[in-house]
């Protein structure tokens, strides 16, 4: 059983050591992967490919819907397998990045203990089962951690990888403005010279499907404000990451300190919470909002959760959504008799 570590020296040697004699490594991102998860997987893949004979594939679960993330994959020609088409037992080593065993926001079969775990989220007990785990720390992105391995091992970083890594750090730390440490700053500075910046700009400002605008208009109409919290139930969404995007966006409203956006995709309720309240922890709060049937994770300023709705009819789903809002407002000590008001009504 490996000790969970977060020190710099010797880390990459120890990581590579656990792959001794392994033929194939599967690196798995979290479900509905974000740029940080994808870039971390790419970086780890290069580390392993340049220093060992192990063959490496990358897979993800869920759905990649956000236009920026789709543009990243298309423009950088990133090769990803879908977890449903992968037989994990064909691999003699597995890694998870930007998530951990036990987090349940990934598609690693339950009977597989990952060989390697690299993640910046708070350590989970299950990660101690991995032969190599580097979890936690105050890193703003997992990509920053992976870059430290690449630099320490003098792994060659071509322009495509540099661009992916740069975007991974940039987006997860929101341009270093959110929960970033010195290492994130160093990573950003290091990568900016070799990243293709016009391409990064193209990724950040992609063409979007027209239903995106419909979803936005609908969301702003539906958003309700309770004291300093804003809540929106988006109903059925064409991509689950709309919830994350909208909770980010709604937090920008004047006087708002908390936001919650939720929506339904493929029979799952997705909930996304953001806060600018530095004294509270969004990751802890979301655990109070979601029932045991769901799975939740997150840290200081941001958290996400997902709850299966299979078997629930329209009425039960409505009730589930109403309960989430109720628990959210209760956790924020908003009195139950406070009537919400429309975000956009003047
Ligand atoms: Mn991350």
mmCIF file of C-alpha atoms and ligand atoms in Angstrom:
data_model
loop_
_atom_site.group_PDB
_atom_site.id
_atom_site.type_symbol
_atom_site.label_atom_id
_atom_site.label_comp_id
_atom_site.label_asym_id
_atom_site.label_seq_id
_atom_site.Cartn_x
_atom_site.Cartn_y
_atom_site.Cartn_z
ATOM 1 C CA UNK A 1 0.000 0.000 0.000
ATOM 2 C CA UNK A 2 1.485 3.290 -1.068
ATOM 3 C CA UNK A 3 1.638 6.374 1.040
ATOM 4 C CA UNK A 4 -0.181 9.349 -0.403
ATOM 5 C CA UNK A 5 2.487 11.856 -1.233
ATOM 6 C CA UNK A 6 2.752 15.385 -2.437
ATOM 7 C CA UNK A 7 6.421 16.211 -2.569
ATOM 8 C CA UNK A 8 8.397 17.059 -5.637
ATOM 9 C CA UNK A 9 11.613 15.086 -5.641
ATOM 10 C CA UNK A 10 11.662 11.537 -6.881
ATOM 11 C CA UNK A 11 7.976 11.582 -7.713
ATOM 12 C CA UNK A 12 8.239 10.811 -11.404
ATOM 13 C CA UNK A 13 10.745 8.000 -10.839
ATOM 14 C CA UNK A 14 8.357 6.400 -8.382
ATOM 15 C CA UNK A 15 5.461 6.834 -10.743
ATOM 16 C CA UNK A 16 7.335 5.197 -13.605
ATOM 17 C CA UNK A 17 8.546 2.434 -11.299
ATOM 18 C CA UNK A 18 5.034 1.134 -10.705
ATOM 19 C CA UNK A 19 4.741 0.595 -14.455
ATOM 20 C CA UNK A 20 7.745 -1.741 -14.547
ATOM 21 C CA UNK A 21 6.880 -4.689 -16.758
ATOM 22 C CA UNK A 22 3.413 -3.325 -17.587
ATOM 23 C CA UNK A 23 2.385 -3.649 -21.212
ATOM 24 C CA UNK A 24 -0.641 -1.413 -21.420
ATOM 25 C CA UNK A 25 -1.789 1.539 -19.362
ATOM 26 C CA UNK A 26 -5.268 3.014 -19.531
ATOM 27 C CA UNK A 27 -5.532 6.602 -18.334
ATOM 28 C CA UNK A 28 -9.059 7.572 -17.415
ATOM 29 C CA UNK A 29 -10.323 11.135 -16.994
ATOM 30 C CA UNK A 30 -13.386 11.911 -14.903
ATOM 31 C CA UNK A 31 -16.807 11.703 -16.569
ATOM 32 C CA UNK A 32 -17.807 14.629 -18.774
ATOM 33 C CA UNK A 33 -14.126 15.617 -18.711
ATOM 34 C CA UNK A 34 -13.028 19.217 -18.484
ATOM 35 C CA UNK A 35 -9.819 20.619 -20.007
ATOM 36 C CA UNK A 36 -7.862 20.000 -16.801
ATOM 37 C CA UNK A 37 -8.696 16.317 -16.811
ATOM 38 C CA UNK A 38 -7.988 15.918 -20.533
ATOM 39 C CA UNK A 39 -4.694 17.830 -20.405
ATOM 40 C CA UNK A 40 -3.559 15.872 -17.338
ATOM 41 C CA UNK A 41 -4.214 12.617 -19.167
ATOM 42 C CA UNK A 42 -2.257 13.812 -22.195
ATOM 43 C CA UNK A 43 0.674 14.890 -20.057
ATOM 44 C CA UNK A 44 0.770 11.612 -18.168
ATOM 45 C CA UNK A 45 0.563 9.723 -21.459
ATOM 46 C CA UNK A 46 3.634 11.546 -22.802
ATOM 47 C CA UNK A 47 5.539 10.989 -19.577
ATOM 48 C CA UNK A 48 4.950 7.253 -19.752
ATOM 49 C CA UNK A 49 5.473 6.918 -23.501
ATOM 50 C CA UNK A 50 8.755 8.772 -23.529
ATOM 51 C CA UNK A 51 10.288 6.929 -20.593
ATOM 52 C CA UNK A 52 8.871 3.399 -20.743
ATOM 53 C CA UNK A 53 7.762 0.816 -23.288
ATOM 54 C CA UNK A 54 4.245 0.760 -21.869
ATOM 55 C CA UNK A 55 1.537 1.497 -24.435
ATOM 56 C CA UNK A 56 -0.931 4.140 -23.299
ATOM 57 C CA UNK A 57 -4.549 4.887 -24.170
ATOM 58 C CA UNK A 58 -6.799 7.600 -22.767
ATOM 59 C CA UNK A 59 -10.510 7.165 -22.117
ATOM 60 C CA UNK A 60 -13.347 9.197 -20.669
ATOM 61 C CA UNK A 61 -16.872 8.475 -19.510
ATOM 62 C CA UNK A 62 -20.011 10.489 -19.982
ATOM 63 C CA UNK A 63 -20.370 13.205 -22.537
ATOM 64 C CA UNK A 64 -18.286 16.080 -23.826
ATOM 65 C CA UNK A 65 -20.766 18.784 -24.640
ATOM 66 C CA UNK A 66 -19.283 22.149 -23.795
ATOM 67 C CA UNK A 67 -18.275 23.874 -27.006
ATOM 68 C CA UNK A 68 -14.869 24.921 -25.624
ATOM 69 C CA UNK A 69 -14.042 21.331 -24.659
ATOM 70 C CA UNK A 70 -15.174 19.996 -28.010
ATOM 71 C CA UNK A 71 -13.067 22.638 -29.756
ATOM 72 C CA UNK A 72 -10.051 21.657 -27.643
ATOM 73 C CA UNK A 73 -10.384 18.024 -28.722
ATOM 74 C CA UNK A 74 -11.017 18.859 -32.354
ATOM 75 C CA UNK A 75 -8.339 21.518 -32.811
ATOM 76 C CA UNK A 76 -5.646 19.626 -30.918
ATOM 77 C CA UNK A 77 -6.699 16.306 -32.518
ATOM 78 C CA UNK A 78 -6.794 14.557 -29.170
ATOM 79 C CA UNK A 79 -7.317 10.802 -29.296
ATOM 80 C CA UNK A 80 -9.837 9.681 -26.688
ATOM 81 C CA UNK A 81 -11.678 6.399 -26.311
ATOM 82 C CA UNK A 82 -15.096 6.197 -24.761
ATOM 83 C CA UNK A 83 -15.144 4.145 -21.565
ATOM 84 C CA UNK A 84 -18.138 2.116 -22.701
ATOM 85 C CA UNK A 85 -16.027 0.768 -25.587
ATOM 86 C CA UNK A 86 -13.058 -0.103 -23.402
ATOM 87 C CA UNK A 87 -12.404 -3.466 -21.811
ATOM 88 C CA UNK A 88 -10.432 -2.316 -18.789
ATOM 89 C CA UNK A 89 -9.329 -5.854 -18.098
ATOM 90 C CA UNK A 90 -7.235 -5.799 -21.250
ATOM 91 C CA UNK A 91 -4.965 -3.310 -19.506
ATOM 92 C CA UNK A 92 -2.501 -4.415 -16.855
ATOM 93 C CA UNK A 93 -2.303 -0.891 -15.420
ATOM 94 C CA UNK A 94 -4.810 1.924 -15.019
ATOM 95 C CA UNK A 95 -4.539 5.553 -13.970
ATOM 96 C CA UNK A 96 -7.173 8.098 -13.025
ATOM 97 C CA UNK A 97 -6.500 11.818 -13.313
ATOM 98 C CA UNK A 98 -8.299 14.829 -11.834
ATOM 99 C CA UNK A 99 -10.441 12.382 -9.857
ATOM 100 C CA UNK A 100 -9.905 9.523 -7.423
ATOM 101 C CA UNK A 101 -11.238 6.037 -6.777
ATOM 102 C CA UNK A 102 -14.231 6.473 -4.517
ATOM 103 C CA UNK A 103 -15.124 9.812 -6.065
ATOM 104 C CA UNK A 104 -17.609 7.999 -8.289
ATOM 105 C CA UNK A 105 -17.496 10.692 -10.975
ATOM 106 C CA UNK A 106 -15.561 8.405 -13.280
ATOM 107 C CA UNK A 107 -16.212 5.199 -15.183
ATOM 108 C CA UNK A 108 -13.549 2.889 -13.787
ATOM 109 C CA UNK A 109 -15.194 -0.488 -13.076
ATOM 110 C CA UNK A 110 -15.618 -0.993 -9.347
ATOM 111 C CA UNK A 111 -13.515 -4.184 -9.336
ATOM 112 C CA UNK A 112 -10.434 -2.331 -10.583
ATOM 113 C CA UNK A 113 -8.056 -0.522 -8.262
ATOM 114 C CA UNK A 114 -6.150 2.069 -10.239
ATOM 115 C CA UNK A 115 -2.387 1.668 -10.326
ATOM 116 C CA UNK A 116 -1.861 5.435 -10.432
ATOM 117 C CA UNK A 117 -3.892 8.354 -9.097
ATOM 118 C CA UNK A 118 -2.982 11.975 -9.772
ATOM 119 C CA UNK A 119 -5.478 14.576 -8.588
ATOM 120 C CA UNK A 120 -5.612 17.978 -6.923
ATOM 121 C CA UNK A 121 -8.891 17.394 -5.110
ATOM 122 C CA UNK A 122 -8.806 16.610 -1.374
ATOM 123 C CA UNK A 123 -7.369 13.134 -0.683
ATOM 124 C CA UNK A 124 -9.772 10.222 -0.429
ATOM 125 C CA UNK A 125 -9.074 7.166 1.617
ATOM 126 C CA UNK A 126 -9.526 4.861 -1.389
ATOM 127 C CA UNK A 127 -6.508 6.450 -3.093
ATOM 128 C CA UNK A 128 -4.254 4.761 -0.539
ATOM 129 C CA UNK A 129 -5.016 1.477 -2.310
ATOM 130 C CA UNK A 130 -3.289 2.668 -5.465
ATOM 131 C CA UNK A 131 0.356 1.741 -5.929
ATOM 132 C CA UNK A 132 1.084 5.374 -6.658
ATOM 133 C CA UNK A 133 -1.071 8.259 -5.496
ATOM 134 C CA UNK A 134 -0.359 11.951 -5.630
ATOM 135 C CA UNK A 135 -3.507 13.647 -4.413
ATOM 136 C CA UNK A 136 -4.541 16.849 -2.704
ATOM 137 C CA UNK A 137 -2.344 19.846 -2.093
ATOM 138 C CA UNK A 138 -3.481 23.357 -2.858
ATOM 139 C CA UNK A 139 -2.901 23.109 -6.602
ATOM 140 C CA UNK A 140 -5.422 24.944 -8.735
ATOM 141 C CA UNK A 141 -5.226 22.270 -11.398
ATOM 142 C CA UNK A 142 -4.145 18.658 -11.780
ATOM 143 C CA UNK A 143 -2.367 19.730 -14.961
ATOM 144 C CA UNK A 144 0.054 21.767 -12.838
ATOM 145 C CA UNK A 145 1.027 18.623 -10.952
ATOM 146 C CA UNK A 146 1.496 16.652 -14.144
ATOM 147 C CA UNK A 147 3.647 19.405 -15.615
ATOM 148 C CA UNK A 148 5.951 19.130 -12.610
ATOM 149 C CA UNK A 149 6.510 15.463 -13.498
ATOM 150 C CA UNK A 150 7.160 16.347 -17.124
ATOM 151 C CA UNK A 151 9.684 19.023 -16.217
ATOM 152 C CA UNK A 152 11.442 16.947 -13.571
ATOM 153 C CA UNK A 153 11.815 14.069 -16.043
ATOM 154 C CA UNK A 154 12.777 16.354 -18.949
ATOM 155 C CA UNK A 155 9.978 14.947 -21.030
ATOM 156 C CA UNK A 156 9.741 16.633 -24.422
ATOM 157 C CA UNK A 157 6.672 18.836 -24.599
ATOM 158 C CA UNK A 158 5.620 19.613 -28.165
ATOM 159 C CA UNK A 159 3.388 22.517 -29.116
ATOM 160 C CA UNK A 160 0.183 20.484 -29.057
ATOM 161 C CA UNK A 161 0.849 19.201 -25.557
ATOM 162 C CA UNK A 162 1.981 22.632 -24.343
ATOM 163 C CA UNK A 163 -1.236 24.141 -25.700
ATOM 164 C CA UNK A 164 -3.383 21.511 -24.008
ATOM 165 C CA UNK A 165 -1.540 21.882 -20.701
ATOM 166 C CA UNK A 166 -1.691 25.660 -20.863
ATOM 167 C CA UNK A 167 -5.416 25.568 -21.459
ATOM 168 C CA UNK A 168 -5.838 23.006 -18.680
ATOM 169 C CA UNK A 169 -4.192 25.302 -16.132
ATOM 170 C CA UNK A 170 -5.812 28.424 -17.525
ATOM 171 C CA UNK A 171 -9.361 27.121 -17.476
ATOM 172 C CA UNK A 172 -9.257 25.252 -14.155
ATOM 173 C CA UNK A 173 -7.808 28.259 -12.330
ATOM 174 C CA UNK A 174 -9.909 30.708 -14.344
ATOM 175 C CA UNK A 175 -6.818 32.563 -15.514
ATOM 176 C CA UNK A 176 -5.111 32.033 -12.149
ATOM 177 C CA UNK A 177 -7.883 33.981 -10.440
ATOM 178 C CA UNK A 178 -9.390 31.050 -8.585
ATOM 179 C CA UNK A 179 -7.693 28.812 -6.033
ATOM 180 C CA UNK A 180 -4.256 28.839 -7.580
ATOM 181 C CA UNK A 181 -0.898 28.389 -5.893
ATOM 182 C CA UNK A 182 2.661 29.353 -6.834
ATOM 183 C CA UNK A 183 3.065 26.155 -8.850
ATOM 184 C CA UNK A 184 0.078 27.114 -11.007
ATOM 185 C CA UNK A 185 1.672 30.493 -11.697
ATOM 186 C CA UNK A 186 4.948 28.795 -12.589
ATOM 187 C CA UNK A 187 3.176 26.342 -14.865
ATOM 188 C CA UNK A 188 1.289 29.121 -16.616
ATOM 189 C CA UNK A 189 4.464 31.130 -17.146
ATOM 190 C CA UNK A 190 6.414 28.112 -18.329
ATOM 191 C CA UNK A 191 3.772 27.027 -20.834
ATOM 192 C CA UNK A 192 2.845 30.383 -22.298
ATOM 193 C CA UNK A 193 6.041 30.462 -24.377
ATOM 194 C CA UNK A 194 5.428 27.150 -26.102
ATOM 195 C CA UNK A 195 1.618 27.107 -26.316
ATOM 196 C CA UNK A 196 -0.155 28.066 -29.541
ATOM 197 C CA UNK A 197 -1.966 31.119 -28.173
ATOM 198 C CA UNK A 198 -4.122 31.892 -31.218
ATOM 199 C CA UNK A 199 -5.359 28.306 -30.975
ATOM 200 C CA UNK A 200 -6.099 28.765 -27.267
ATOM 201 C CA UNK A 201 -8.134 31.822 -28.184
ATOM 202 C CA UNK A 202 -9.993 29.809 -30.799
ATOM 203 C CA UNK A 203 -10.767 27.130 -28.214
ATOM 204 C CA UNK A 204 -12.041 29.731 -25.766
ATOM 205 C CA UNK A 205 -14.308 31.384 -28.289
ATOM 206 C CA UNK A 206 -15.812 28.518 -30.248
ATOM 207 C CA UNK A 207 -18.841 28.360 -32.481
ATOM 208 C CA UNK A 208 -21.727 27.129 -30.375
ATOM 209 C CA UNK A 209 -24.922 25.337 -31.334
ATOM 210 C CA UNK A 210 -28.000 27.566 -31.494
ATOM 211 C CA UNK A 211 -29.635 25.589 -28.715
ATOM 212 C CA UNK A 212 -26.963 27.103 -26.493
ATOM 213 C CA UNK A 213 -28.616 30.521 -26.820
ATOM 214 C CA UNK A 214 -32.022 29.068 -26.197
ATOM 215 C CA UNK A 215 -30.684 27.400 -23.057
ATOM 216 C CA UNK A 216 -29.129 30.677 -21.881
ATOM 217 C CA UNK A 217 -32.291 32.736 -22.417
ATOM 218 C CA UNK A 218 -34.361 30.104 -20.654
ATOM 219 C CA UNK A 219 -31.854 29.951 -17.786
ATOM 220 C CA UNK A 220 -31.850 33.696 -17.162
ATOM 221 C CA UNK A 221 -35.640 33.740 -17.251
ATOM 222 C CA UNK A 222 -35.879 30.912 -14.761
ATOM 223 C CA UNK A 223 -33.169 32.059 -12.352
ATOM 224 C CA UNK A 224 -34.471 33.080 -8.942
ATOM 225 C CA UNK A 225 -32.699 35.092 -6.300
ATOM 226 C CA UNK A 226 -32.970 34.396 -2.557
ATOM 227 C CA UNK A 227 -30.998 36.949 -0.579
ATOM 228 C CA UNK A 228 -27.446 36.510 -1.850
ATOM 229 C CA UNK A 229 -28.067 33.162 -3.524
ATOM 230 C CA UNK A 230 -29.260 32.529 -7.042
ATOM 231 C CA UNK A 231 -30.814 29.264 -8.130
ATOM 232 C CA UNK A 232 -31.806 27.952 -11.518
ATOM 233 C CA UNK A 233 -33.417 24.703 -12.574
ATOM 234 C CA UNK A 234 -32.650 24.325 -16.261
ATOM 235 C CA UNK A 235 -34.792 21.252 -16.794
ATOM 236 C CA UNK A 236 -33.596 18.976 -19.613
ATOM 237 C CA UNK A 237 -30.173 20.152 -20.911
ATOM 238 C CA UNK A 238 -28.425 19.119 -24.113
ATOM 239 C CA UNK A 239 -25.127 18.898 -22.267
ATOM 240 C CA UNK A 240 -24.555 18.511 -18.524
ATOM 241 C CA UNK A 241 -21.735 21.057 -18.415
ATOM 242 C CA UNK A 242 -24.257 23.836 -19.023
ATOM 243 C CA UNK A 243 -24.865 23.588 -15.269
ATOM 244 C CA UNK A 244 -21.233 24.404 -14.483
ATOM 245 C CA UNK A 245 -21.166 27.194 -17.017
ATOM 246 C CA UNK A 246 -24.345 28.765 -15.684
ATOM 247 C CA UNK A 247 -23.415 28.547 -12.039
ATOM 248 C CA UNK A 248 -20.197 30.361 -12.987
ATOM 249 C CA UNK A 249 -22.105 32.973 -14.948
ATOM 250 C CA UNK A 250 -24.839 33.575 -12.377
ATOM 251 C CA UNK A 251 -22.254 34.126 -9.665
ATOM 252 C CA UNK A 252 -21.310 37.267 -11.559
ATOM 253 C CA UNK A 253 -24.657 38.897 -10.788
ATOM 254 C CA UNK A 254 -24.517 41.914 -8.474
ATOM 255 C CA UNK A 255 -24.885 41.027 -4.803
ATOM 256 C CA UNK A 256 -24.696 37.269 -5.387
ATOM 257 C CA UNK A 257 -22.403 35.140 -3.234
ATOM 258 C CA UNK A 258 -23.789 31.674 -4.002
ATOM 259 C CA UNK A 259 -25.134 30.114 -7.145
ATOM 260 C CA UNK A 260 -26.693 26.773 -7.944
ATOM 261 C CA UNK A 261 -27.556 25.540 -11.411
ATOM 262 C CA UNK A 262 -29.072 22.158 -12.107
ATOM 263 C CA UNK A 263 -30.347 20.256 -15.089
ATOM 264 C CA UNK A 264 -31.246 16.804 -16.297
ATOM 265 C CA UNK A 265 -29.253 14.879 -18.870
ATOM 266 C CA UNK A 266 -29.586 11.173 -19.707
ATOM 267 C CA UNK A 267 -31.698 10.440 -16.620
ATOM 268 C CA UNK A 268 -29.276 12.074 -14.217
ATOM 269 C CA UNK A 269 -29.745 15.270 -12.269
ATOM 270 C CA UNK A 270 -26.624 17.434 -12.456
ATOM 271 C CA UNK A 271 -26.033 20.085 -9.816
ATOM 272 C CA UNK A 272 -23.336 22.706 -9.857
ATOM 273 C CA UNK A 273 -22.571 25.101 -7.009
ATOM 274 C CA UNK A 274 -20.269 28.111 -6.906
ATOM 275 C CA UNK A 275 -19.455 30.583 -4.159
ATOM 276 C CA UNK A 276 -17.420 33.675 -3.564
ATOM 277 C CA UNK A 277 -17.770 33.196 0.192
ATOM 278 C CA UNK A 278 -14.223 32.323 1.260
ATOM 279 C CA UNK A 279 -15.321 31.170 4.726
ATOM 280 C CA UNK A 280 -17.503 28.382 3.389
ATOM 281 C CA UNK A 281 -16.670 25.303 1.381
ATOM 282 C CA UNK A 282 -18.773 24.499 -1.675
ATOM 283 C CA UNK A 283 -17.570 20.885 -1.640
ATOM 284 C CA UNK A 284 -18.937 20.359 1.881
ATOM 285 C CA UNK A 285 -22.134 22.215 1.160
ATOM 286 C CA UNK A 286 -23.008 20.156 -1.896
ATOM 287 C CA UNK A 287 -22.774 16.968 0.140
ATOM 288 C CA UNK A 288 -25.645 18.330 2.267
ATOM 289 C CA UNK A 289 -27.683 19.174 -0.805
ATOM 290 C CA UNK A 290 -27.466 15.786 -2.515
ATOM 291 C CA UNK A 291 -28.962 12.615 -1.047
ATOM 292 C CA UNK A 292 -27.043 9.363 -0.537
ATOM 293 C CA UNK A 293 -28.170 8.171 -3.939
ATOM 294 C CA UNK A 294 -26.094 10.856 -5.570
ATOM 295 C CA UNK A 295 -22.384 11.507 -5.835
ATOM 296 C CA UNK A 296 -20.766 14.808 -5.070
ATOM 297 C CA UNK A 297 -17.343 16.353 -5.096
ATOM 298 C CA UNK A 298 -15.632 19.681 -5.106
ATOM 299 C CA UNK A 299 -13.556 22.088 -3.132
ATOM 300 C CA UNK A 300 -13.608 25.628 -1.791
ATOM 301 C CA UNK A 301 -15.289 27.692 -4.453
ATOM 302 C CA UNK A 302 -16.797 25.104 -6.745
ATOM 303 C CA UNK A 303 -18.566 21.771 -6.509
ATOM 304 C CA UNK A 304 -20.608 19.461 -8.660
ATOM 305 C CA UNK A 305 -22.885 16.528 -8.093
ATOM 306 C CA UNK A 306 -24.970 14.064 -9.949
ATOM 307 C CA UNK A 307 -27.947 12.054 -8.857
ATOM 308 C CA UNK A 308 -29.616 9.237 -10.813
ATOM 309 C CA UNK A 309 -33.274 9.798 -11.655
ATOM 310 C CA UNK A 310 -33.966 6.454 -13.293
ATOM 311 C CA UNK A 311 -37.373 5.175 -12.310
ATOM 312 C CA UNK A 312 -38.659 8.628 -11.332
ATOM 313 C CA UNK A 313 -41.647 10.011 -13.194
ATOM 314 C CA UNK A 314 -42.129 13.681 -13.999
ATOM 315 C CA UNK A 315 -43.656 14.445 -10.617
ATOM 316 C CA UNK A 316 -40.990 12.694 -8.617
ATOM 317 C CA UNK A 317 -38.309 14.512 -10.615
ATOM 318 C CA UNK A 318 -39.925 17.826 -9.901
ATOM 319 C CA UNK A 319 -39.933 16.960 -6.225
ATOM 320 C CA UNK A 320 -36.248 15.902 -6.335
ATOM 321 C CA UNK A 321 -35.312 19.245 -7.889
ATOM 322 C CA UNK A 322 -37.416 21.174 -5.377
ATOM 323 C CA UNK A 323 -35.766 19.260 -2.522
ATOM 324 C CA UNK A 324 -32.296 20.125 -3.790
ATOM 325 C CA UNK A 325 -33.178 23.820 -3.819
ATOM 326 C CA UNK A 326 -34.748 23.567 -0.384
ATOM 327 C CA UNK A 327 -31.701 21.934 1.149
ATOM 328 C CA UNK A 328 -29.382 24.389 -0.570
ATOM 329 C CA UNK A 329 -31.222 27.406 0.829
ATOM 330 C CA UNK A 330 -31.458 25.776 4.240
ATOM 331 C CA UNK A 331 -27.709 25.145 4.293
ATOM 332 C CA UNK A 332 -27.232 28.838 3.544
ATOM 333 C CA UNK A 333 -29.606 29.794 6.377
ATOM 334 C CA UNK A 334 -32.050 31.436 4.039
ATOM 335 C CA UNK A 335 -35.348 31.477 5.987
ATOM 336 C CA UNK A 336 -37.928 29.153 4.436
ATOM 337 C CA UNK A 337 -40.414 32.010 4.067
ATOM 338 C CA UNK A 338 -38.152 34.097 1.851
ATOM 339 C CA UNK A 339 -39.847 34.299 -1.515
ATOM 340 C CA UNK A 340 -37.458 34.119 -4.385
ATOM 341 C CA UNK A 341 -37.558 36.873 -6.949
ATOM 342 C CA UNK A 342 -36.788 36.730 -10.601
ATOM 343 C CA UNK A 343 -33.167 37.524 -11.500
ATOM 344 C CA UNK A 344 -34.116 39.654 -14.463
ATOM 345 C CA UNK A 345 -37.445 41.213 -13.468
ATOM 346 C CA UNK A 346 -36.887 44.918 -12.933
HETATM 347 MN MN1 LIG B 1 -9.234 19.951 -12.008
#
